[in-house]
Short mmCIF file of C-alpha atoms in Angstrom, two decimals:
data_model
loop_
_atom_site.label_atom_id
_atom_site.label_comp_id
_atom_site.label_asym_id
_atom_site.label_seq_id
_atom_site.Cartn_x
_atom_site.Cartn_y
_atom_site.Cartn_z
CA UNK A 1 -0.33 0.39 -0.45
CA UNK A 2 1.52 3.24 -1.51
CA UNK A 3 2.49 6.57 1.17
CA UNK A 4 1.23 8.64 -1.17
CA UNK A 5 -0.41 12.54 0.15
CA UNK A 6 -3.37 11.03 0.64
CA UNK A 7 -2.25 9.49 4.09
CA UNK A 8 -2.57 12.13 5.63
CA UNK A 9 -4.81 12.64 8.08
CA UNK A 10 -8.30 14.11 6.49
CA UNK A 11 -9.49 18.05 7.91
CA UNK A 12 -13.35 16.55 6.77
CA UNK A 13 -15.94 18.16 8.28
CA UNK A 14 -19.61 15.21 9.52
CA UNK A 15 -20.94 17.29 6.93
CA UNK A 16 -18.69 16.91 4.16
CA UNK A 17 -18.40 13.58 5.19
CA UNK A 18 -22.03 12.40 4.42
CA UNK A 19 -21.92 14.57 1.18
CA UNK A 20 -18.96 12.31 0.43
CA UNK A 21 -20.21 9.35 1.87
CA UNK A 22 -23.52 9.60 -1.01
CA UNK A 23 -21.55 10.62 -3.61
CA UNK A 24 -19.20 7.43 -3.52
CA UNK A 25 -22.45 5.25 -2.89
CA UNK A 26 -23.87 6.55 -5.38
CA UNK A 27 -20.65 6.39 -7.77
CA UNK A 28 -20.25 2.90 -6.88
CA UNK A 29 -23.88 2.18 -7.87
CA UNK A 30 -23.98 3.89 -11.21
CA UNK A 31 -20.54 2.44 -12.42
CA UNK A 32 -21.71 -1.20 -11.62
CA UNK A 33 -24.77 -0.09 -13.50
CA UNK A 34 -22.63 1.00 -16.77
CA UNK A 35 -20.28 -1.94 -16.40
CA UNK A 36 -22.55 -5.01 -16.33
CA UNK A 37 -25.20 -3.25 -19.12
CA UNK A 38 -22.22 -3.24 -21.32
CA UNK A 39 -20.91 -6.78 -20.25
CA UNK A 40 -24.85 -8.35 -19.90
CA UNK A 41 -25.39 -7.04 -23.65
CA UNK A 42 -22.37 -9.12 -24.82
CA UNK A 43 -24.48 -12.58 -23.56
CA UNK A 44 -28.43 -10.95 -25.14
CA UNK A 45 -26.87 -11.15 -28.62
CA UNK A 46 -24.56 -14.24 -28.53
CA UNK A 47 -27.45 -15.64 -27.51
CA UNK A 48 -29.02 -13.44 -30.74
CA UNK A 49 -27.35 -12.51 -33.37
CA UNK A 50 -23.69 -13.50 -33.14
CA UNK A 51 -23.13 -16.86 -33.50
CA UNK A 52 -24.55 -16.16 -37.31
CA UNK A 53 -22.40 -13.22 -37.92
CA UNK A 54 -18.87 -13.72 -36.19
CA UNK A 55 -19.20 -17.70 -36.17
CA UNK A 56 -20.18 -19.27 -39.22
CA UNK A 57 -20.86 -22.75 -39.55
CA UNK A 58 -23.35 -25.75 -40.73
CA UNK A 59 -25.66 -25.38 -37.68
CA UNK A 60 -27.97 -23.31 -35.57
CA UNK A 61 -26.39 -25.34 -32.40
CA UNK A 62 -21.99 -24.76 -33.70
CA UNK A 63 -22.81 -21.21 -34.56
CA UNK A 64 -24.40 -20.97 -30.09
CA UNK A 65 -22.31 -23.03 -29.05
CA UNK A 66 -19.19 -21.19 -30.38
CA UNK A 67 -20.86 -17.40 -30.12
CA UNK A 68 -21.50 -18.49 -26.12
CA UNK A 69 -17.78 -19.67 -25.86
CA UNK A 70 -16.43 -16.41 -26.84
CA UNK A 71 -18.67 -15.39 -24.38
CA UNK A 72 -17.01 -17.60 -21.69
CA UNK A 73 -13.73 -16.39 -22.74
CA UNK A 74 -14.91 -12.31 -21.05
CA UNK A 75 -15.05 -14.26 -17.73
CA UNK A 76 -11.77 -16.39 -17.82
CA UNK A 77 -10.25 -12.66 -18.33
CA UNK A 78 -11.92 -11.93 -15.12
CA UNK A 79 -9.60 -12.95 -12.85
CA UNK A 80 -6.70 -11.56 -14.15
CA UNK A 81 -8.70 -8.62 -14.01
CA UNK A 82 -9.89 -8.89 -10.57
CA UNK A 83 -5.15 -10.08 -9.16
CA UNK A 84 -4.28 -6.51 -11.74
CA UNK A 85 -6.58 -4.08 -10.16
CA UNK A 86 -6.51 -5.63 -6.73
CA UNK A 87 -3.36 -5.57 -6.45
CA UNK A 88 -3.23 -1.64 -6.88
CA UNK A 89 -6.29 -1.29 -5.43
CA UNK A 90 -4.95 -1.81 -2.22
CA UNK A 91 -1.49 -0.64 -2.97
CA UNK A 92 -3.19 2.74 -4.65
CA UNK A 93 -6.29 3.36 -4.12
CA UNK A 94 -10.29 1.88 -4.56
CA UNK A 95 -11.12 5.19 -7.16
CA UNK A 96 -8.39 4.89 -9.81
CA UNK A 97 -8.50 1.42 -10.73
CA UNK A 98 -12.56 1.77 -10.74
CA UNK A 99 -11.92 4.80 -13.28
CA UNK A 100 -9.31 2.23 -14.98
CA UNK A 101 -12.04 -0.02 -15.10
CA UNK A 102 -15.07 1.80 -16.45
CA UNK A 103 -12.36 3.88 -19.60
CA UNK A 104 -11.58 0.10 -21.21
CA UNK A 105 -15.25 -1.47 -20.80
CA UNK A 106 -16.37 2.34 -22.23
CA UNK A 107 -13.25 1.04 -25.14
CA UNK A 108 -14.32 -3.12 -25.56
CA UNK A 109 -18.04 -2.11 -25.50
CA UNK A 110 -17.82 0.09 -28.33
CA UNK A 111 -15.03 -1.41 -30.76
CA UNK A 112 -17.67 -4.53 -30.52
CA UNK A 113 -20.80 -2.50 -32.25
CA UNK A 114 -18.24 -0.96 -34.76
CA UNK A 115 -16.47 -4.40 -35.44
CA UNK A 116 -17.06 -5.58 -39.58
CA UNK A 117 -18.70 -9.17 -39.43
CA UNK A 118 -17.08 -12.44 -40.20
CA UNK A 119 -18.47 -12.05 -44.35
CA UNK A 120 -16.59 -8.83 -44.22
CA UNK A 121 -13.30 -9.59 -42.72
CA UNK A 122 -12.87 -13.28 -42.40
CA UNK A 123 -11.07 -14.54 -39.55
CA UNK A 124 -9.93 -10.83 -38.27
CA UNK A 125 -13.80 -10.79 -37.14
CA UNK A 126 -14.28 -13.71 -34.67
CA UNK A 127 -10.27 -12.68 -34.21
CA UNK A 128 -11.15 -9.12 -33.31
CA UNK A 129 -14.39 -10.38 -31.30
CA UNK A 130 -12.85 -12.71 -28.51
CA UNK A 131 -9.84 -9.80 -27.85
CA UNK A 132 -12.58 -7.41 -27.58
CA UNK A 133 -14.79 -10.01 -25.14
CA UNK A 134 -11.20 -10.30 -23.27
CA UNK A 135 -11.57 -6.63 -22.44
CA UNK A 136 -14.68 -6.13 -21.40
CA UNK A 137 -13.22 -9.60 -19.26
CA UNK A 138 -10.71 -7.32 -18.23
CA UNK A 139 -12.54 -4.62 -17.23
CA UNK A 140 -15.59 -5.95 -15.79
CA UNK A 141 -12.67 -8.11 -12.88
CA UNK A 142 -11.87 -5.21 -12.34
CA UNK A 143 -14.85 -3.48 -11.94
CA UNK A 144 -16.34 -5.35 -8.93
CA UNK A 145 -13.85 -5.05 -6.42
CA UNK A 146 -13.36 -1.02 -6.98
CA UNK A 147 -16.87 -0.59 -7.17
CA UNK A 148 -17.92 -2.36 -3.97
CA UNK A 149 -14.83 -1.36 -1.72
CA UNK A 150 -15.85 2.85 -2.40
CA UNK A 151 -19.98 1.51 -1.24
CA UNK A 152 -19.39 -0.64 1.74
CA UNK A 153 -16.42 0.96 3.11
CA UNK A 154 -17.65 4.29 3.31
CA UNK A 155 -21.10 2.87 5.50
CA UNK A 156 -21.89 3.62 8.31
CA UNK A 157 -21.78 1.20 10.86
CA UNK A 158 -24.08 -1.49 11.01
CA UNK A 159 -25.46 -0.75 7.23
CA UNK A 160 -22.59 -2.28 5.29
CA UNK A 161 -25.11 -4.82 4.08
CA UNK A 162 -27.43 -2.28 2.84
CA UNK A 163 -24.57 -0.26 0.86
CA UNK A 164 -22.91 -2.92 -0.23
CA UNK A 165 -26.20 -3.78 -2.19
CA UNK A 166 -26.57 -0.87 -4.26
CA UNK A 167 -23.39 -2.00 -6.00
CA UNK A 168 -24.91 -5.50 -6.01
CA UNK A 169 -28.35 -3.36 -7.57
CA UNK A 170 -26.39 -2.67 -10.51
CA UNK A 171 -26.63 -6.37 -11.92
CA UNK A 172 -30.75 -6.18 -11.99
CA UNK A 173 -30.56 -2.60 -13.47
CA UNK A 174 -27.99 -3.64 -16.73
CA UNK A 175 -30.58 -6.52 -17.42
CA UNK A 176 -33.28 -4.80 -17.57
CA UNK A 177 -31.46 -1.63 -19.68
CA UNK A 178 -29.63 -4.13 -21.65
CA UNK A 179 -32.80 -5.47 -22.92
CA UNK A 180 -35.05 -3.25 -22.90
CA UNK A 181 -32.28 -1.09 -25.45
CA UNK A 182 -32.61 -4.35 -26.86
CA UNK A 183 -35.88 -4.17 -26.65
CA UNK A 184 -36.43 -1.07 -28.89
CA UNK A 185 -34.12 -2.15 -31.56
CA UNK A 186 -35.59 -4.32 -32.03
CA UNK A 187 -39.28 -2.75 -32.28
CA UNK A 188 -37.27 -0.12 -34.36
CA UNK A 189 -35.59 -2.35 -37.18
CA UNK A 190 -37.20 -4.81 -39.10
CA UNK A 191 -35.65 -8.29 -38.82
CA UNK A 192 -33.24 -8.24 -41.24
CA UNK A 193 -31.79 -4.47 -40.59
CA UNK A 194 -31.59 -6.09 -36.40
CA UNK A 195 -29.22 -8.68 -37.97
CA UNK A 196 -27.28 -6.13 -40.20
CA UNK A 197 -26.99 -3.35 -38.13
CA UNK A 198 -29.59 -2.87 -35.51
CA UNK A 199 -27.94 -5.17 -32.42
CA UNK A 200 -24.73 -2.62 -33.02
CA UNK A 201 -26.88 0.24 -31.21
CA UNK A 202 -27.07 -1.44 -28.04
CA UNK A 203 -23.09 -1.60 -27.67
CA UNK A 204 -22.41 2.29 -29.01
CA UNK A 205 -24.23 3.41 -25.30
CA UNK A 206 -21.37 1.87 -24.03
CA UNK A 207 -20.02 4.87 -24.50
CA UNK A 208 -21.62 6.54 -21.60
CA UNK A 209 -19.30 4.90 -19.89
CA UNK A 210 -16.61 7.09 -20.16
CA UNK A 211 -18.53 10.53 -19.36
CA UNK A 212 -18.89 8.39 -15.86
CA UNK A 213 -15.55 7.76 -15.60
CA UNK A 214 -14.02 11.21 -16.02
CA UNK A 215 -17.41 12.59 -12.93
CA UNK A 216 -16.10 9.97 -10.49
CA UNK A 217 -12.10 10.70 -11.52
CA UNK A 218 -12.92 14.41 -10.32
CA UNK A 219 -15.96 14.40 -8.54
CA UNK A 220 -15.63 11.28 -6.31
CA UNK A 221 -12.83 11.36 -2.98
CA UNK A 222 -11.06 8.21 -1.76
CA UNK A 223 -12.59 5.70 0.58
CA UNK A 224 -12.33 6.52 3.98
CA UNK A 225 -11.46 2.47 5.65
CA UNK A 226 -8.05 2.69 3.20
CA UNK A 227 -7.17 6.03 3.52
CA UNK A 228 -6.78 5.29 7.99
CA UNK A 229 -4.89 2.49 6.14
CA UNK A 230 -2.57 3.88 4.37
CA UNK A 231 -1.75 6.30 7.68
CA UNK A 232 -1.81 3.20 9.93
CA UNK A 233 1.23 1.73 7.26
CA UNK A 234 3.15 5.54 7.23
CA UNK A 235 3.41 5.02 11.01
CA UNK A 236 4.20 1.77 11.12
CA UNK A 237 7.26 2.10 8.50
CA UNK A 238 8.17 5.14 9.96
CA UNK A 239 8.76 3.50 13.23
CA UNK A 240 11.08 0.90 11.42
CA UNK A 241 13.06 3.66 9.76
CA UNK A 242 14.18 5.02 13.31
CA UNK A 243 15.07 1.36 14.24
CA UNK A 244 18.12 1.26 14.16
CA UNK A 245 19.93 -2.02 14.69
CA UNK A 246 20.86 -3.97 12.14
CA UNK A 247 18.49 -6.88 12.84
CA UNK A 248 15.48 -4.37 13.18
CA UNK A 249 16.53 -3.07 9.81
CA UNK A 250 16.50 -6.70 8.35
CA UNK A 251 13.04 -7.38 9.74
CA UNK A 252 11.84 -4.18 8.48
CA UNK A 253 13.20 -4.77 4.97
CA UNK A 254 11.56 -8.03 4.73
CA UNK A 255 8.72 -6.87 5.90
CA UNK A 256 7.67 -3.91 3.56
CA UNK A 257 8.13 -6.73 0.99
CA UNK A 258 5.32 -8.73 1.96
CA UNK A 259 3.40 -5.58 3.42
CA UNK A 260 3.68 -4.00 0.12
CA UNK A 261 2.25 -7.11 -1.49
CA UNK A 262 -1.69 -7.92 -0.73
CA UNK A 263 -1.51 -11.00 -3.66
CA UNK A 264 1.42 -11.97 -1.99
CA UNK A 265 0.03 -12.10 1.32
CA UNK A 266 -3.21 -13.36 -0.50
CA UNK A 267 -1.35 -16.56 -2.11
CA UNK A 268 0.40 -17.49 1.20
CA UNK A 269 -2.35 -17.09 3.79
CA UNK A 270 -6.06 -16.77 2.48
CA UNK A 271 -5.97 -18.55 -0.16
CA UNK A 272 -8.29 -21.31 1.21
CA UNK A 273 -11.00 -18.16 2.37
CA UNK A 274 -11.02 -16.56 -1.70
CA UNK A 275 -11.98 -20.61 -3.34
CA UNK A 276 -14.29 -20.31 -0.11
CA UNK A 277 -16.07 -17.47 -1.68
CA UNK A 278 -15.49 -18.68 -4.89
CA UNK A 279 -17.75 -21.70 -4.19
CA UNK A 280 -19.90 -19.96 -1.96
CA UNK A 281 -21.31 -17.84 -4.96
CA UNK A 282 -20.48 -19.46 -8.62
CA UNK A 283 -24.24 -21.84 -8.26
CA UNK A 284 -26.19 -18.21 -7.83
CA UNK A 285 -23.49 -16.58 -10.81
CA UNK A 286 -24.28 -19.87 -12.65
CA UNK A 287 -27.86 -19.45 -12.54
CA UNK A 288 -28.29 -15.78 -13.07
CA UNK A 289 -27.15 -16.77 -16.81
CA UNK A 290 -28.54 -19.74 -17.49
CA UNK A 291 -31.68 -17.13 -16.86
CA UNK A 292 -30.56 -14.78 -18.78
CA UNK A 293 -28.61 -15.88 -21.90
CA UNK A 294 -29.15 -19.57 -21.70
CA UNK A 295 -32.72 -19.62 -21.46
CA UNK A 296 -33.17 -16.80 -23.55
CA UNK A 297 -31.58 -19.14 -26.60
CA UNK A 298 -33.19 -22.69 -25.65
CA UNK A 299 -36.27 -20.73 -25.14
CA UNK A 300 -35.87 -19.41 -28.63
CA UNK A 301 -34.08 -21.45 -30.75
CA UNK A 302 -35.31 -25.02 -29.34
CA UNK A 303 -38.71 -23.90 -28.05
CA UNK A 304 -39.77 -21.89 -30.70
CA UNK A 305 -41.26 -18.66 -28.26
CA UNK A 306 -40.74 -15.58 -29.18
CA UNK A 307 -37.73 -13.62 -28.77
CA UNK A 308 -39.61 -10.69 -27.69
CA UNK A 309 -41.43 -12.02 -24.87
CA UNK A 310 -39.33 -13.66 -23.59
CA UNK A 311 -36.92 -10.43 -23.31
CA UNK A 312 -40.07 -8.81 -21.66
CA UNK A 313 -40.29 -11.66 -19.45
CA UNK A 314 -36.42 -11.35 -18.15
CA UNK A 315 -36.84 -7.73 -17.74
CA UNK A 316 -40.23 -7.74 -15.86
CA UNK A 317 -38.57 -10.77 -13.47
CA UNK A 318 -35.03 -8.10 -13.10
CA UNK A 319 -37.14 -5.78 -12.37
CA UNK A 320 -38.19 -7.57 -9.23
CA UNK A 321 -34.56 -7.93 -8.15
CA UNK A 322 -34.57 -3.96 -7.55
CA UNK A 323 -36.38 -4.60 -4.11
CA UNK A 324 -35.50 -8.02 -3.36
CA UNK A 325 -31.27 -7.31 -3.03
CA UNK A 326 -31.83 -4.31 -0.72
CA UNK A 327 -34.68 -6.18 0.78
CA UNK A 328 -31.94 -8.97 1.68
CA UNK A 329 -29.18 -7.59 2.71
CA UNK A 330 -30.45 -5.14 5.09
CA UNK A 331 -32.10 -8.42 6.46
CA UNK A 332 -28.69 -9.76 6.83
CA UNK A 333 -27.48 -6.38 8.90
CA UNK A 334 -29.68 -7.24 11.31
CA UNK A 335 -29.48 -11.60 12.13
CA UNK A 336 -26.50 -11.48 9.50
CA UNK A 337 -24.99 -12.32 6.26
CA UNK A 338 -23.89 -16.08 6.64
CA UNK A 339 -28.05 -16.73 7.54
CA UNK A 340 -29.31 -15.18 4.72
CA UNK A 341 -26.76 -16.61 2.40
CA UNK A 342 -27.37 -19.93 3.10
CA UNK A 343 -30.97 -19.19 2.31
CA UNK A 344 -30.51 -18.40 -0.89
CA UNK A 345 -27.92 -21.30 -2.29
CA UNK A 346 -30.60 -24.16 -0.18
CA UNK A 347 -33.50 -22.82 -2.57
CA UNK A 348 -31.36 -22.31 -5.94
CA UNK A 349 -30.89 -26.77 -4.97
CA UNK A 350 -34.01 -27.05 -4.28
CA UNK A 351 -36.14 -25.16 -7.37
CA UNK A 352 -33.43 -26.76 -9.95
CA UNK A 353 -35.99 -29.12 -11.12
CA UNK A 354 -39.61 -27.04 -10.70
CA UNK A 355 -38.02 -24.88 -12.30
CA UNK A 356 -37.19 -25.74 -15.68
CA UNK A 357 -40.12 -28.03 -15.35
CA UNK A 358 -42.47 -24.73 -15.68
CA UNK A 359 -39.66 -23.42 -19.02
CA UNK A 360 -40.35 -26.92 -20.38
CA UNK A 361 -44.51 -26.08 -20.61
CA UNK A 362 -43.49 -23.44 -23.80
CA UNK A 363 -45.68 -21.35 -21.56
CA UNK A 364 -44.85 -17.72 -21.37
CA UNK A 365 -46.29 -18.07 -17.88
CA UNK A 366 -44.81 -21.09 -16.70
CA UNK A 367 -41.69 -19.57 -17.73
CA UNK A 368 -41.93 -16.18 -15.56
CA UNK A 369 -43.03 -17.91 -12.43
CA UNK A 370 -40.45 -20.67 -13.02
CA UNK A 371 -37.65 -17.55 -13.52
CA UNK A 372 -39.06 -15.76 -11.22
CA UNK A 373 -38.90 -18.24 -8.38
CA UNK A 374 -35.07 -18.55 -8.96
CA UNK A 375 -34.66 -14.87 -9.47
CA UNK A 376 -35.98 -14.48 -6.11
CA UNK A 377 -33.45 -17.32 -5.00
CA UNK A 378 -30.28 -15.40 -6.35
CA UNK A 379 -31.26 -12.05 -4.56
CA UNK A 380 -31.81 -13.66 -1.23
CA UNK A 381 -28.06 -14.33 -1.70
CA UNK A 382 -26.28 -11.35 -4.67
CA UNK A 383 -28.13 -9.06 -1.50
CA UNK A 384 -25.93 -9.47 1.42
CA UNK A 385 -23.11 -10.75 -1.16
CA UNK A 386 -20.62 -8.01 -1.64
CA UNK A 387 -20.62 -7.09 2.72
CA UNK A 388 -19.54 -11.35 4.06
CA UNK A 389 -16.71 -10.48 0.98
CA UNK A 390 -15.07 -7.17 2.49
CA UNK A 391 -15.86 -8.39 5.82
CA UNK A 392 -13.59 -12.07 4.67
CA UNK A 393 -10.12 -9.59 3.88
CA UNK A 394 -8.49 -6.84 6.52
CA UNK A 395 -8.28 -4.04 4.45
CA UNK A 396 -4.87 -4.24 3.06
CA UNK A 397 -5.75 -7.00 1.40
CA UNK A 398 -9.49 -6.84 0.47
CA UNK A 399 -9.39 -5.65 -3.21
CA UNK A 400 -7.57 -8.82 -4.63
CA UNK A 401 -9.38 -11.08 -2.03
CA UNK A 402 -12.57 -9.94 -2.25
CA UNK A 403 -12.03 -9.19 -6.53
CA UNK A 404 -10.45 -13.22 -6.62
CA UNK A 405 -12.95 -14.38 -5.30
CA UNK A 406 -15.82 -13.12 -6.74
CA UNK A 407 -14.09 -13.07 -10.51
CA UNK A 408 -12.97 -17.69 -9.34
CA UNK A 409 -17.74 -17.79 -8.87
CA UNK A 410 -17.87 -15.97 -12.39
CA UNK A 411 -15.49 -18.35 -14.00
CA UNK A 412 -16.36 -21.73 -12.52
CA UNK A 413 -20.51 -20.77 -12.66
CA UNK A 414 -20.97 -17.16 -14.92
CA UNK A 415 -18.71 -17.90 -18.25
CA UNK A 416 -19.29 -21.35 -18.48
CA UNK A 417 -22.52 -22.06 -17.55
CA UNK A 418 -24.82 -21.04 -20.98
CA UNK A 419 -22.16 -23.10 -22.47
CA UNK A 420 -22.41 -26.00 -20.59
CA UNK A 421 -26.97 -25.07 -20.56
CA UNK A 422 -26.24 -25.91 -24.06
CA UNK A 423 -23.55 -28.69 -24.43
CA UNK A 424 -26.00 -30.45 -21.78
CA UNK A 425 -29.78 -30.34 -24.14
CA UNK A 426 -27.63 -31.57 -27.35
CA UNK A 427 -26.12 -34.26 -24.89
CA UNK A 428 -28.73 -35.45 -23.66
CA UNK A 429 -31.84 -34.39 -24.87
CA UNK A 430 -33.48 -33.05 -21.42
CA UNK A 431 -33.54 -29.86 -19.34
CA UNK A 432 -32.70 -32.41 -16.31
CA UNK A 433 -29.11 -32.23 -16.88
CA UNK A 434 -29.01 -28.49 -16.81
CA UNK A 435 -31.10 -28.96 -12.97
CA UNK A 436 -28.61 -31.59 -12.32
CA UNK A 437 -25.95 -29.34 -12.98
CA UNK A 438 -27.09 -26.20 -10.82
CA UNK A 439 -27.69 -28.86 -7.74
CA UNK A 440 -23.94 -29.92 -7.83
CA UNK A 441 -23.03 -26.12 -7.77
CA UNK A 442 -25.82 -25.71 -5.46
CA UNK A 443 -24.12 -28.73 -3.22
CA UNK A 444 -20.41 -26.75 -2.98
CA UNK A 445 -22.25 -23.70 -1.71
CA UNK A 446 -23.75 -24.88 1.09
CA UNK A 447 -20.89 -26.87 2.20
CA UNK A 448 -18.51 -23.67 1.18
CA UNK A 449 -20.80 -21.66 3.34
CA UNK A 450 -21.08 -24.03 5.88
CA UNK A 451 -17.35 -23.98 6.44
CA UNK A 452 -17.39 -19.98 6.54
CA UNK A 453 -19.71 -20.09 8.90
CA UNK A 454 -17.70 -22.23 11.07
CA UNK A 455 -14.93 -20.09 11.09
CA UNK A 456 -16.66 -17.40 11.83
CA UNK A 457 -17.90 -19.19 14.89
CA UNK A 458 -14.20 -19.91 16.17
CA UNK A 459 -13.30 -16.35 16.05
#
């Protein structure tokens, strides 16, 4: 962690701190919303058009698999973004890494919107698409930790859960916005025009991310917990420099190296906690991406349901999360994170089979019921998750540890989930195989939550 000028004691008045708190929480929520919007438009486009435009193949299934594989590549890149931004964010500050992540996402998303197709530039098209998707993955991997800490480290006493949920709301807001923009693009263009250029419009909206990045850079202060950790480290380093014995000097030199490397600290002493965090959340992120991407492909391609109607159901279901996520987070401030978190994981496991039985009816009503109940359980987990992950690590390694845990879950769950779903459906011919996949991840989640709970009780 750097001992930069921001390590000086804060002279802010209580009124200024309150304004900074509101500004930080608002900026974190907006950053999360626009970043996830940019990330989700790719998933929707992957299910609807990217397979035909960038991966022409002999069958529609092969094109969709290639498209979803590209979708998954973004998730594989997310841990790299989390590691890089986490390491620098624990040393330099939360705000600079968040600004950098937003800028990278804006450039990558706009680039996808302007990218020529396979028919125009041949093999260069899928190569560039994968490259831009990797950039998106690095950006969102870097963003989550910065936005989450900007919110939770500004939180008043006893309200870290509800403040952390402001960032979590970025996910349903991003889904609602992405679906809405695609619905509008489809409504105002013909089928051929949508396939030719209408699908690009949602990506070009990504330019707005750059405006938000500039605003955060100019108007948002660094978090008080990071500033306090900087001051504590600066004081400790001054004390060590005052030691005159050779033994003391040697210890100081060795200590600086370990202290200045949050990633090394995590890898040496906290890797188990990182994997437990990732294992606890993989079922949530996998089920979420199955709902917003895999089910969209499955219902439109296999069940012949109307694309606009399915998008509308997804949009309406996501709106309910805007209420459920902060409600579960507020409840976790009162009765504990683990208890709420575990309840959501158990619910996902129990609902996995009924959900697909309802979807397989091909009825919009039962699709809405099945996905709505699943969304409730996802929200119950997702609300307290930011605060839970933040509390697993101390401030000087929090960005790195929380980001790694979250992004491991994203790779194991979310990134592969739509691809695995298509593969399972093609191999087994039944949606019950997808239910079994969800249940398996839920069992891992419940086991990880149990260990985390036992550790918390022992402390």
